[in-house]
CSV table of C-alpha atoms in Angstrom, one decimal:
chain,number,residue,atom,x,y,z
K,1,UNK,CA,-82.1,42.5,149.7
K,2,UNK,CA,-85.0,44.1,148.4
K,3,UNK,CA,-83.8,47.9,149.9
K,4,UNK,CA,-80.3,46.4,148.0
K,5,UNK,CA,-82.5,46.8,145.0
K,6,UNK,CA,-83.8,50.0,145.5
K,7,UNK,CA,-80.8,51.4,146.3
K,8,UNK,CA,-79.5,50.3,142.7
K,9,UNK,CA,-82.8,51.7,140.7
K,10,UNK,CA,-82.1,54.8,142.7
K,11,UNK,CA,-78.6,55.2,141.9
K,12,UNK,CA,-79.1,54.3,138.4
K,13,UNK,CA,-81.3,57.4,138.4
K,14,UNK,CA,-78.7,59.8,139.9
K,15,UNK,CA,-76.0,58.2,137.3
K,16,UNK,CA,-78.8,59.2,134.8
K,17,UNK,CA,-79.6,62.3,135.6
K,18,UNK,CA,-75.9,63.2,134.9
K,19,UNK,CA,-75.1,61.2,132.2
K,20,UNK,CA,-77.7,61.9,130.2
K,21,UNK,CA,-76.8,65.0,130.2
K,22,UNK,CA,-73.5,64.4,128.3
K,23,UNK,CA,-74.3,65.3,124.4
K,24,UNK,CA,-73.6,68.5,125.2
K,25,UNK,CA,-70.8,68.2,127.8
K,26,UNK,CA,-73.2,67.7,131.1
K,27,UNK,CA,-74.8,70.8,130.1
K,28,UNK,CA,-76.5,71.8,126.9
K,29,UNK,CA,-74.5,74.8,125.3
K,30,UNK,CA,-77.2,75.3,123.0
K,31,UNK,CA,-78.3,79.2,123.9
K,32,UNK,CA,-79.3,80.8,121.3
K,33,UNK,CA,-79.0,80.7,117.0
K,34,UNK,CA,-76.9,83.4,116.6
K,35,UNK,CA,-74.5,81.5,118.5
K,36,UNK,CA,-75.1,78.0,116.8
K,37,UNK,CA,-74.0,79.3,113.4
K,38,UNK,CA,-70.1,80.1,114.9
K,39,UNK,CA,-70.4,76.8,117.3
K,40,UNK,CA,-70.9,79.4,120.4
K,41,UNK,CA,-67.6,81.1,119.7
K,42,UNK,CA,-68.6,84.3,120.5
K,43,UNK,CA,-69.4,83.1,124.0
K,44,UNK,CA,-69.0,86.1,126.4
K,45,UNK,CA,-67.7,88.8,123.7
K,46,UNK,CA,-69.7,88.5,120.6
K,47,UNK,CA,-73.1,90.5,122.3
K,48,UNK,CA,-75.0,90.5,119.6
K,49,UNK,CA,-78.5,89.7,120.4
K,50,UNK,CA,-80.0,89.2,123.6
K,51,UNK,CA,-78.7,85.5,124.0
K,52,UNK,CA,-75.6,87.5,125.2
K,53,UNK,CA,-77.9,87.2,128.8
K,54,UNK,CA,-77.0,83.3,129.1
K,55,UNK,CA,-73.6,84.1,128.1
K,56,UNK,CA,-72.4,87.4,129.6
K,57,UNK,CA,-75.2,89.7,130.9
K,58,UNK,CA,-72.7,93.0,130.5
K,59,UNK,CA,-73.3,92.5,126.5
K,60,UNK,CA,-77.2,93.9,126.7
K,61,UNK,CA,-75.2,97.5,126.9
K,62,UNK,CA,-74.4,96.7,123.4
K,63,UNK,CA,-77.8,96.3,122.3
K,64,UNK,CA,-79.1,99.3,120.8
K,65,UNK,CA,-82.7,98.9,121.8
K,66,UNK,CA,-85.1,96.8,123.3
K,67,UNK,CA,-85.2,93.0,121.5
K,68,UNK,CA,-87.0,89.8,122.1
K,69,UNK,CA,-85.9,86.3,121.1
K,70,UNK,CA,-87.5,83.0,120.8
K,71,UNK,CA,-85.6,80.4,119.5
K,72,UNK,CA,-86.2,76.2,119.1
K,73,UNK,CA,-83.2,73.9,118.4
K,74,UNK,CA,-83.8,70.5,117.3
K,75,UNK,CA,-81.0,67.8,118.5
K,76,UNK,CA,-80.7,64.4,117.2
K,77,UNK,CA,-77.7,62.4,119.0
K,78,UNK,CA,-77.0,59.4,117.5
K,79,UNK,CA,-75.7,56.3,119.4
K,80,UNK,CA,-75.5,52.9,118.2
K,81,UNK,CA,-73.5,50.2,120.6
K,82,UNK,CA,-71.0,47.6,119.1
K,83,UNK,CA,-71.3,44.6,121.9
K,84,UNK,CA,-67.7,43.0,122.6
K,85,UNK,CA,-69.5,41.0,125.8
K,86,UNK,CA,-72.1,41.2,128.6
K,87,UNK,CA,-71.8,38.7,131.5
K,88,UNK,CA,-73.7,38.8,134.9
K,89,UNK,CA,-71.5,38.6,137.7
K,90,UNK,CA,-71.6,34.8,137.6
K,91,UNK,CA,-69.9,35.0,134.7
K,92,UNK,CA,-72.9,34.1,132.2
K,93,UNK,CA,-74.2,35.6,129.4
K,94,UNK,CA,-76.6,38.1,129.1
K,95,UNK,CA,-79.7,37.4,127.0
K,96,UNK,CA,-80.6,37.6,124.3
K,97,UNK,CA,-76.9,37.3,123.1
K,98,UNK,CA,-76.4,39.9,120.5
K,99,UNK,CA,-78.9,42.3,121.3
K,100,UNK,CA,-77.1,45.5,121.1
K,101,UNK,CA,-80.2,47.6,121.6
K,102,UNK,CA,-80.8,50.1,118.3
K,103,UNK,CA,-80.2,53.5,118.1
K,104,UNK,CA,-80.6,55.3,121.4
K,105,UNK,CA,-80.2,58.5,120.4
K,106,UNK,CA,-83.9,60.2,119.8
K,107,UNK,CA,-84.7,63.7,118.8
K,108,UNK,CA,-85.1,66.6,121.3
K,109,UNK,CA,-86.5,70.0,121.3
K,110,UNK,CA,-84.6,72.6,123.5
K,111,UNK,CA,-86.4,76.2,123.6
K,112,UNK,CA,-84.9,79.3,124.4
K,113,UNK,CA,-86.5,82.7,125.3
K,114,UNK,CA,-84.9,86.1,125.9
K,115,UNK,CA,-86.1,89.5,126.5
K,116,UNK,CA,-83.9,92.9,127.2
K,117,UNK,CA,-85.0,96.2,127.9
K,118,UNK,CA,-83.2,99.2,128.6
K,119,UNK,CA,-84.1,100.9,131.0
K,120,UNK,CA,-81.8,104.3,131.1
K,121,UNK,CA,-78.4,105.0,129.2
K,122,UNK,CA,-76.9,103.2,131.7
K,123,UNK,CA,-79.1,100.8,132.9
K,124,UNK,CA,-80.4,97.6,131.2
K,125,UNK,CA,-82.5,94.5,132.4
K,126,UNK,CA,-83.2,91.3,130.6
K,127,UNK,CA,-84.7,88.1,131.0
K,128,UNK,CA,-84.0,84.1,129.9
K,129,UNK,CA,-85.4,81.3,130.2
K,130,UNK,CA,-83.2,78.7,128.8
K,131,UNK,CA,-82.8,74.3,129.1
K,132,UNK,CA,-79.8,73.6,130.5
K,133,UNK,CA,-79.5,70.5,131.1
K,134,UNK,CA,-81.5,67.5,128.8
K,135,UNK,CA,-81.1,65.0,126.3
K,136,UNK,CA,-82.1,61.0,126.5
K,137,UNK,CA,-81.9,57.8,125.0
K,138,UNK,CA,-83.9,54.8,124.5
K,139,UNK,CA,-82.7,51.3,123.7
K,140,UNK,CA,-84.5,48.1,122.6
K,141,UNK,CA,-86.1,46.8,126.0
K,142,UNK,CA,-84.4,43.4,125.9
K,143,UNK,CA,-80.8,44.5,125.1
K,144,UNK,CA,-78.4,43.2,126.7
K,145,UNK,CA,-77.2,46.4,129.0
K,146,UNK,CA,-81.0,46.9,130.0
K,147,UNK,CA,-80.1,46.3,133.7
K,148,UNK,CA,-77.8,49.4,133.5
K,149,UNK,CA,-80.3,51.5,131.2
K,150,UNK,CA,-83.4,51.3,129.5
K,151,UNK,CA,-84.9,54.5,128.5
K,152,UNK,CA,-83.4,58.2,129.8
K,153,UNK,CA,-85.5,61.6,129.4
K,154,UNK,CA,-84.3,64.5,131.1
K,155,UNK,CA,-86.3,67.6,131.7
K,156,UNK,CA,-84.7,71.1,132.8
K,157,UNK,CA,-85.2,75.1,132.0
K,158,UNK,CA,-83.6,78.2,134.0
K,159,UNK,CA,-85.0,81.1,134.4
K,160,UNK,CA,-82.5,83.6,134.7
K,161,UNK,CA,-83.4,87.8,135.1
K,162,UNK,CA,-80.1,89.9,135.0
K,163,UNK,CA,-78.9,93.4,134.9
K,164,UNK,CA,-76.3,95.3,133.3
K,165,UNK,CA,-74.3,98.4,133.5
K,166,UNK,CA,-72.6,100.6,131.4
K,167,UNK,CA,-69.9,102.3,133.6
K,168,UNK,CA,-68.0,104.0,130.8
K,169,UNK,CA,-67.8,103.8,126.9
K,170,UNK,CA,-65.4,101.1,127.4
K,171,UNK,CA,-66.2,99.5,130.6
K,172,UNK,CA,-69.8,97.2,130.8
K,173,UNK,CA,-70.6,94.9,134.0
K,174,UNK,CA,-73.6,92.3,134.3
K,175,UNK,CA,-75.0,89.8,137.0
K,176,UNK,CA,-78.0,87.8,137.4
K,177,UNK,CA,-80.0,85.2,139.2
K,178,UNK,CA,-80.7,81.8,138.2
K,179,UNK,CA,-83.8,79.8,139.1
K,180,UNK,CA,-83.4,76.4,138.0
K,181,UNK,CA,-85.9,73.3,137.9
K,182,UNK,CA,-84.5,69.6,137.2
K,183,UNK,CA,-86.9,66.4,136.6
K,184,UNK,CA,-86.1,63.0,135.4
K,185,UNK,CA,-87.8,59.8,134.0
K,186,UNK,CA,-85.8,57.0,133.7
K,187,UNK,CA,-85.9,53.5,133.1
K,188,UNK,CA,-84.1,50.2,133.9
K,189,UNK,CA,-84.4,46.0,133.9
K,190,UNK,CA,-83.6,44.6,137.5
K,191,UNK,CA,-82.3,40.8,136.9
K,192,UNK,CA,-84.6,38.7,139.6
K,193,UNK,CA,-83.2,36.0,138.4
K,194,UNK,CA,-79.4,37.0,139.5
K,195,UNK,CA,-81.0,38.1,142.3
K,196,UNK,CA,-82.6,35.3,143.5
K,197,UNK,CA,-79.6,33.1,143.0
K,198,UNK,CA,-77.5,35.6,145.2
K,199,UNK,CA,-80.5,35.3,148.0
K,200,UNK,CA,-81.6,32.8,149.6
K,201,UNK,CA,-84.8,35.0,150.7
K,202,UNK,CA,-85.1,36.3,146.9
K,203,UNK,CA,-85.3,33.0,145.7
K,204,UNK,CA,-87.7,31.2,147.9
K,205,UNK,CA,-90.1,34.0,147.3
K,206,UNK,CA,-89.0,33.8,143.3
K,207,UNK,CA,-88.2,30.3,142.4
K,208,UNK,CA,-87.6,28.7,139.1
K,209,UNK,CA,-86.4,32.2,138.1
K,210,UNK,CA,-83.2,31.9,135.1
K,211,UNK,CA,-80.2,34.8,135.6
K,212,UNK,CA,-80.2,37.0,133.4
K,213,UNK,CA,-83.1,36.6,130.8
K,214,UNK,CA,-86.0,38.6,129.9
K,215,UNK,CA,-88.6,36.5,131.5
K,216,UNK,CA,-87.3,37.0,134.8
K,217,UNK,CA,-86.6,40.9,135.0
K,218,UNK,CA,-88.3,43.5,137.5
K,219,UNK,CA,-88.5,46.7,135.6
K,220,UNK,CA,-88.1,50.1,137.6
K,221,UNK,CA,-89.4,53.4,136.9
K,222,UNK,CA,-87.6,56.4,138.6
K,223,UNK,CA,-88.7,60.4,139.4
K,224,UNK,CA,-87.3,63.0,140.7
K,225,UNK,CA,-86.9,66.9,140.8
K,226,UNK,CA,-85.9,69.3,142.3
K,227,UNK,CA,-84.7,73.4,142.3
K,228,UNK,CA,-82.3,75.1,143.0
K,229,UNK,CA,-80.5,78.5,142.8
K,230,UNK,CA,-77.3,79.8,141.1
K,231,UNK,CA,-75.7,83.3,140.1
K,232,UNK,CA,-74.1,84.7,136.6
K,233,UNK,CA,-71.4,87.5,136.4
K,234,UNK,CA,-70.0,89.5,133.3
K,235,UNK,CA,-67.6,91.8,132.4
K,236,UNK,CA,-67.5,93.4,129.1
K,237,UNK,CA,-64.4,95.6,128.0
K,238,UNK,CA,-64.4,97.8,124.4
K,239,UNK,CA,-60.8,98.2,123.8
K,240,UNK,CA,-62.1,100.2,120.6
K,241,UNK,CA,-65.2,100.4,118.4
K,242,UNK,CA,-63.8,97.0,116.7
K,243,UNK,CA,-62.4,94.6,119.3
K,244,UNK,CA,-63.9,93.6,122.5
K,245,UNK,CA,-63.1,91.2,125.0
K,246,UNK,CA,-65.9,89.3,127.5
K,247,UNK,CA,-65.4,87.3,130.6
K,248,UNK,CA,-68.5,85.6,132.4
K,249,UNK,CA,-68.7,83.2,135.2
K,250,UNK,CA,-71.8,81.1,136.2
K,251,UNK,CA,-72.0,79.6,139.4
K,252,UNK,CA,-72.7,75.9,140.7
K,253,UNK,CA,-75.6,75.0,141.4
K,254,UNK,CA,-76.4,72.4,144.2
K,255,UNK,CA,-80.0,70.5,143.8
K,256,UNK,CA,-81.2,68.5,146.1
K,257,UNK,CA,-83.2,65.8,144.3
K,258,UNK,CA,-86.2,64.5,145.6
K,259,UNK,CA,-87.0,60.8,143.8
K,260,UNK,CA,-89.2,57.8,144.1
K,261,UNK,CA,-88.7,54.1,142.7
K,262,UNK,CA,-91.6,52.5,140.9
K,263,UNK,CA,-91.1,48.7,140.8
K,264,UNK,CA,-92.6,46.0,138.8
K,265,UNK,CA,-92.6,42.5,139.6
K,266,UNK,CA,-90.9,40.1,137.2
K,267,UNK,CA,-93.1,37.8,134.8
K,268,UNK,CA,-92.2,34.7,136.4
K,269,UNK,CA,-92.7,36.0,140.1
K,270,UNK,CA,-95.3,33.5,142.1
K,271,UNK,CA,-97.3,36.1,143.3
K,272,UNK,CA,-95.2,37.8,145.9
K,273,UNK,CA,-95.2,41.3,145.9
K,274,UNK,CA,-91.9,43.7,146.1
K,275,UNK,CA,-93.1,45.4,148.7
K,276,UNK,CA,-91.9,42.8,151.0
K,277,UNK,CA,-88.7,43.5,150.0
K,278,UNK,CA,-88.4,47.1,149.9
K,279,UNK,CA,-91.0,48.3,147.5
K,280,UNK,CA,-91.4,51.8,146.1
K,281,UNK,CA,-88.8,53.7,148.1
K,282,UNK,CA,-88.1,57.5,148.8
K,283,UNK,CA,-84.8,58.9,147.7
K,284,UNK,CA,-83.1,62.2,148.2
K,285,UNK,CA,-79.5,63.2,146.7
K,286,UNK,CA,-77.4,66.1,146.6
K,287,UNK,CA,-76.2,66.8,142.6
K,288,UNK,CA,-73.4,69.7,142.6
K,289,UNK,CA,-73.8,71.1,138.9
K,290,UNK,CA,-70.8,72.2,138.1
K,291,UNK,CA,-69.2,76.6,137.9
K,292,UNK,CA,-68.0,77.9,134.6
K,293,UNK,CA,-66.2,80.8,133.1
K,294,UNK,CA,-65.4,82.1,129.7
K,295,UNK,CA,-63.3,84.0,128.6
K,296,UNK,CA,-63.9,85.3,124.7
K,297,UNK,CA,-62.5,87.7,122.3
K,298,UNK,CA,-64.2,89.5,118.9
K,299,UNK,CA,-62.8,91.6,116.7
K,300,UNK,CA,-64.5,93.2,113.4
K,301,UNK,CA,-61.6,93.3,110.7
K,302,UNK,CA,-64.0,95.7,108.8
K,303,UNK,CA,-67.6,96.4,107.3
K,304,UNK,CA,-67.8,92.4,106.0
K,305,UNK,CA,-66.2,90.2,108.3
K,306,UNK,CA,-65.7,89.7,112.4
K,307,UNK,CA,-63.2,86.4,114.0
K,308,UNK,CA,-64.2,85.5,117.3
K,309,UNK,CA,-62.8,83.1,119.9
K,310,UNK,CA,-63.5,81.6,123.4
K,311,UNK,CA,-62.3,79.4,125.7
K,312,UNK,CA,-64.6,77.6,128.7
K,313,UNK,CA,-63.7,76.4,132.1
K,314,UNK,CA,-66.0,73.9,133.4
K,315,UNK,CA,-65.0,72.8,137.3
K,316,UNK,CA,-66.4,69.3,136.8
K,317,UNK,CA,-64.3,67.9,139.6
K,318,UNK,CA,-66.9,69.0,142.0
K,319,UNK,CA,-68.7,65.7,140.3
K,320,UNK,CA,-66.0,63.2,142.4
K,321,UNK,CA,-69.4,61.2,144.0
K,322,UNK,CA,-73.0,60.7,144.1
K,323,UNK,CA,-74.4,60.2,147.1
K,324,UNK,CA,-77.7,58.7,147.5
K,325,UNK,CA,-80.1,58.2,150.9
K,326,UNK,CA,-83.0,56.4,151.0
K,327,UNK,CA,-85.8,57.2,153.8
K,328,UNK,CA,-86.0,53.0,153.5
K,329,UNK,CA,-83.3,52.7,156.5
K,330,UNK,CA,-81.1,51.2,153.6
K,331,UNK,CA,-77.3,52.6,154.1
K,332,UNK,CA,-75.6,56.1,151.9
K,333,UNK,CA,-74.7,54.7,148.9
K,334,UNK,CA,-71.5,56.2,147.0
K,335,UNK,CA,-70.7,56.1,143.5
K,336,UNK,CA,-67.1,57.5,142.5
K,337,UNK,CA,-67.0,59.5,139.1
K,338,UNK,CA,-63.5,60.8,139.2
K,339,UNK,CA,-65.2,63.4,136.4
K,340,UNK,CA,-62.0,65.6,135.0
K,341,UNK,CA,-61.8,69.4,134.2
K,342,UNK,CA,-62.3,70.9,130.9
K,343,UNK,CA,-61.5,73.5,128.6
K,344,UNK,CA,-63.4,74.1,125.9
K,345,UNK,CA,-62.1,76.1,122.5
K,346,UNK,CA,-64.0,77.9,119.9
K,347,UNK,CA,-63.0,80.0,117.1
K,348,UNK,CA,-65.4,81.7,114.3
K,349,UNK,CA,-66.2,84.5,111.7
K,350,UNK,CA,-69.2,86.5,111.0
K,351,UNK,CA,-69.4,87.2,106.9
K,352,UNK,CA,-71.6,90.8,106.6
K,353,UNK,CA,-72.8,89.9,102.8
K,354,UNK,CA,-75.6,92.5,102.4
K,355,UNK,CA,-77.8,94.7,104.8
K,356,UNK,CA,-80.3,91.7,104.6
K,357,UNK,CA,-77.9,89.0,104.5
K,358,UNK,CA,-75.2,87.5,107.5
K,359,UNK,CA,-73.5,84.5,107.1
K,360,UNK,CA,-70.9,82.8,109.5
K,361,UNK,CA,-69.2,79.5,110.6
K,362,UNK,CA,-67.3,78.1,113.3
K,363,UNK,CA,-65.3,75.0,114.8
K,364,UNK,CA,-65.3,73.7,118.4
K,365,UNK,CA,-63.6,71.2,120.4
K,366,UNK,CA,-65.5,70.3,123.3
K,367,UNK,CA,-63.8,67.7,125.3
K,368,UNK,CA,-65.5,65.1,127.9
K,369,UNK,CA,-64.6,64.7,131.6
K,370,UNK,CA,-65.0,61.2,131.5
K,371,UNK,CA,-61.6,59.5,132.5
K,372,UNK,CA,-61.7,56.3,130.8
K,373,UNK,CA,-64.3,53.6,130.0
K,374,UNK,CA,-64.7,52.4,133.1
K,375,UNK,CA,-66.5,55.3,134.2
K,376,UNK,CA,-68.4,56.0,131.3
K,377,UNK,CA,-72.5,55.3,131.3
K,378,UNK,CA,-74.2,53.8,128.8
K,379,UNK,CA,-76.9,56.6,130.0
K,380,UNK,CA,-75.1,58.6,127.1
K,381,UNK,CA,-71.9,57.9,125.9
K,382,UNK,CA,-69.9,60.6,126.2
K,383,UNK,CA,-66.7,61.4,124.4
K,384,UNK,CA,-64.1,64.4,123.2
K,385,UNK,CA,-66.5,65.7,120.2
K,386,UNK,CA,-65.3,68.2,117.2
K,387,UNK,CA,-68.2,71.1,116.6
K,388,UNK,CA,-68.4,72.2,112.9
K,389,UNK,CA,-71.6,74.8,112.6
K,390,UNK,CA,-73.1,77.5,109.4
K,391,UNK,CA,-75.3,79.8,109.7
K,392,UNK,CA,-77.0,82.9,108.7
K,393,UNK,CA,-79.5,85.8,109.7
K,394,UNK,CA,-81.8,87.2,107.0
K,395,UNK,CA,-83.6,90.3,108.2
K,396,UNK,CA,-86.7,90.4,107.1
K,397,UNK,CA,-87.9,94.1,108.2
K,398,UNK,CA,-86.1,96.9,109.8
K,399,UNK,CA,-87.5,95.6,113.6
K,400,UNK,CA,-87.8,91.6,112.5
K,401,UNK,CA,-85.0,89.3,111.7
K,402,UNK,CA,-84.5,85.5,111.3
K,403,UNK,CA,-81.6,83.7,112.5
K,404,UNK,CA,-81.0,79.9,111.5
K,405,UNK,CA,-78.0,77.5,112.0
K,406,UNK,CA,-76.7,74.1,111.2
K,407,UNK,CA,-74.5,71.8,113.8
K,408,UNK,CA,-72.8,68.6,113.3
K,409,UNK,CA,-71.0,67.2,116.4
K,410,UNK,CA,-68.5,63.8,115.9
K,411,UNK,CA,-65.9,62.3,118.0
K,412,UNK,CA,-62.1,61.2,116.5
K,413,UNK,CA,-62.3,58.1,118.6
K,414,UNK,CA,-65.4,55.6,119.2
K,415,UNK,CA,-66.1,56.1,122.8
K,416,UNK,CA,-65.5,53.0,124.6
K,417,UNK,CA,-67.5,51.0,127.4
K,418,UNK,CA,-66.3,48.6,130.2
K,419,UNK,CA,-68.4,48.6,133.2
K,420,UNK,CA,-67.4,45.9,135.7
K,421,UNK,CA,-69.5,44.2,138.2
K,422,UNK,CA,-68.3,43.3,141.4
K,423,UNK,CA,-69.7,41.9,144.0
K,424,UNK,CA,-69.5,44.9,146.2
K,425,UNK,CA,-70.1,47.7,143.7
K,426,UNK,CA,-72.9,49.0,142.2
K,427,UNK,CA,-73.1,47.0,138.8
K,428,UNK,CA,-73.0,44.0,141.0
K,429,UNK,CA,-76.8,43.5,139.5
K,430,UNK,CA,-76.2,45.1,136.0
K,431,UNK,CA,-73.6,43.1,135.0
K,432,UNK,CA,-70.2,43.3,132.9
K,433,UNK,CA,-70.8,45.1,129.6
K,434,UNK,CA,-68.2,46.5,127.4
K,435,UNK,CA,-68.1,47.6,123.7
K,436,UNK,CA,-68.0,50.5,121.7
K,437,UNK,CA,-70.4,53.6,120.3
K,438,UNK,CA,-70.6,54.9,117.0
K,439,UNK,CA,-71.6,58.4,118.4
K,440,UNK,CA,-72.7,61.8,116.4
K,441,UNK,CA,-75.0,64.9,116.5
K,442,UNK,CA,-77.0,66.8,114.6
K,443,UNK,CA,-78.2,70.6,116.0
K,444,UNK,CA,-80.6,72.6,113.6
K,445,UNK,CA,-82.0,75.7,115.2
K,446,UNK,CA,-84.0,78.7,114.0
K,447,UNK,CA,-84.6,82.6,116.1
K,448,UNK,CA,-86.8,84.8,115.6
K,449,UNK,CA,-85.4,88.4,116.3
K,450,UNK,CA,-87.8,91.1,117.3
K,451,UNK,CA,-86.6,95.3,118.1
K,452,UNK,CA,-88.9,97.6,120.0
């Protein structure tokens, strides 16, 4: 029973460290402000700053000289669940009845760093170092899902050199290397008190333990990290001096994650340590981040205004399973995701007001690859979301410039929730739990731009 349990925490880690990373589609798209300001319309073709390394390495042929870029986004997601019912799978309620947990969305800080250099005519290199993947949430400690989640915070940053090459005036190619580093910290109630009913062993060495309630919950703290290595391409093609079109790919990238469970015993427990029934425990999984490719055009209608557009492939049926050993002994344990394909869409303009002033604006639609509710996490909701951005760049001297942007993120439909516990599936010790999120976003980012 007790490697039962850690097999649980374990894979409520894994199911976290993907979840969590669903505010901005599994992966942040939040590379650079330039970018924000048209919701990352521009994607591949737009090449105007030396973001264009995250999002199509041939576009540092189009910078005119050297530039550095630092940029800091600031993200607040907002979720706030709407309980319909919450059952262990005894069929009893949850306690404290009611206790929908708060707001889990908190704020998070995503940094971004760029650096190009040209090295010939011909010839440019640049460097980013970018997150990824992140995000989090935190609920109330006694709500009533805290047996699926607790607290989620997701750490990860990519440092990614590249080249380019200019093979003709019309003709630009790009690749690079990504080295990528993944951690997590995340957070979850155990119910002893199901537990022990379902045992026999469990609750001789835990007895007067209630199902489902606060004061008999283990608590379980999970770790892990890992890195792992990936590849970008681009292609950038100048059909004239005022349209362009970009296509980028960026591979998968396969981490292995190392982890380790932290348990603590429940408040009621008679003294008998969870070490006899398991413990801490070792982990490893394999996580397949999924490929992309983007496909963008841009097109400057004259001296004051550009239109952009971009469409994104992400291959997120390479997500069908997590699969998690545990050096324990304990059996592979599989969780099915049946993640979905997407294509996202993106379409924006660039407003040249003055030689000191640039505004511009854009609209996405970024849709989920969740199926249905039954797959969905309460790690972080995810849902189709609409993008509406504004933005601007004031330069400030002829070699200094400041870019800023505005993002609000909202869905149509209030993602739903209904995770079943059975007695042969993973929830069988979370529970039943199904309702509803009222879900937004808010992005505000700033850049500082700097020519040499």
């Amino acid at each position: 029973m007790g490697k039962t349990i850690g097999l649980i925490g374990i894979l409520g880690w894994l199911l976290l460290s993907v979840s969590s990373l669903h505010a901005g589609g599994f992966a942040l798209t939040e590379k650079g402000v330039k970018g924000q300001g048209t919701s990352y319309s521009g994607g591949a073709a737009a090449a105007q700053d030396a973001s264009t390394i995250y999002w199509n390495p041939a576009g540092m042929t189009r910078l005119e000289t050297n530039e550095a870029a630092a940029a800091l986004l600031m993200i607040k997601p907002s979720f706030t669940f709407k309980g319909e019912s919450a059952t262990n799978l005894l069929g009893a309620p949850i306690q404290p009845a009611g206790a929908d947990g708060g707001d889990a969305g908190f704020y998070n800080y995503v940094p971004n760093l760029f650096l190009s250099y040209h090295i010939n005519e011909k010839w440019v290199a640049g460097l980013g170092v970018v997150v990824p993947f992140g995000l989090g949430t935190e609920y109330d400690a006694n709500w009533v899902g805290r047996y699926h989640t607790v607290k989620s915070n997701i750490l990860s940053f990519d440092i990614n050199p590249s080249v380019a090459w200019r093979i003709n005036d019309q003709w630009s190619v790009g690749a690079g290397v990504s080295f990528q580093y993944l951690s997590a910290e995340l957070t979850n109630a155990i119910d002893f008190g199901l537990a022990s009913a379902l045992s026999p062993a469990l609750g001789a060495a835990f007895p007067g333990l209630t199902p489902s309630t606060p004061g008999s919950d283990g608590f379980a703290k999970l770790e892990g990290e890992s890195w792992a290595y990936g590849f970008n391409l681009g292609v950038l093609v100048e059909l004239s001096g005022d349209s362009r079109i970009g296509l980028s790919y960026r591979s998968q990238v396969q981490h292995d994650v190392d982890g380790n469970t932290e348990f603590t015993d429940p408040a009621g427990a008679t003294g008998i340590s969870l070490a006899a029934f398991g413990g801490n425990q070792d982990s490893e999984a394999k996580i397949d981040l999924p490929a992309t490719a983007s496909l963008s055009a841009y097109h400057q209608i004259n001296v004051q205004w550009a239109v952009m557009a971009d469409i994104t492939w992400t291959g997120w049926n390479s997500m069908e399973e997590l699969k998690v050993t545990s050096n324990g002994g304990a059996p592979d344990s599989i969780t099915t995701l049946n993640w979905e394909d997407t294509w996202r869409m993106a379409a924006g303009v660039n407003w040249f007001y003055s030689e000191a002033w640039t505004f511009r604006s854009g609209l996405a639609y970024d849709p989920t690859p969740v199926p249905n509710a039954e797959e969905r996490t309460p790690r972080v909701p995810d849902e189709d979301r609409f993008w509406l951005s504004m933005g601007g760049t004031r330069r400030l001297t002829p070699s200094l410039s400041l870019d800023f942007a505005a993002t609000y993120l909202w869905t149509l439909d209030n993602p739903e929730l209904n995770k079943v516990a059975t007695a042969t599936n993973e929830n069988n010790l979370r529970g039943n739990l199904k309702g509803s999120y009222d879900a937004d976003s808010i992005i505000l980012g700033v850049q500082l731009n700097y020519l040499f």
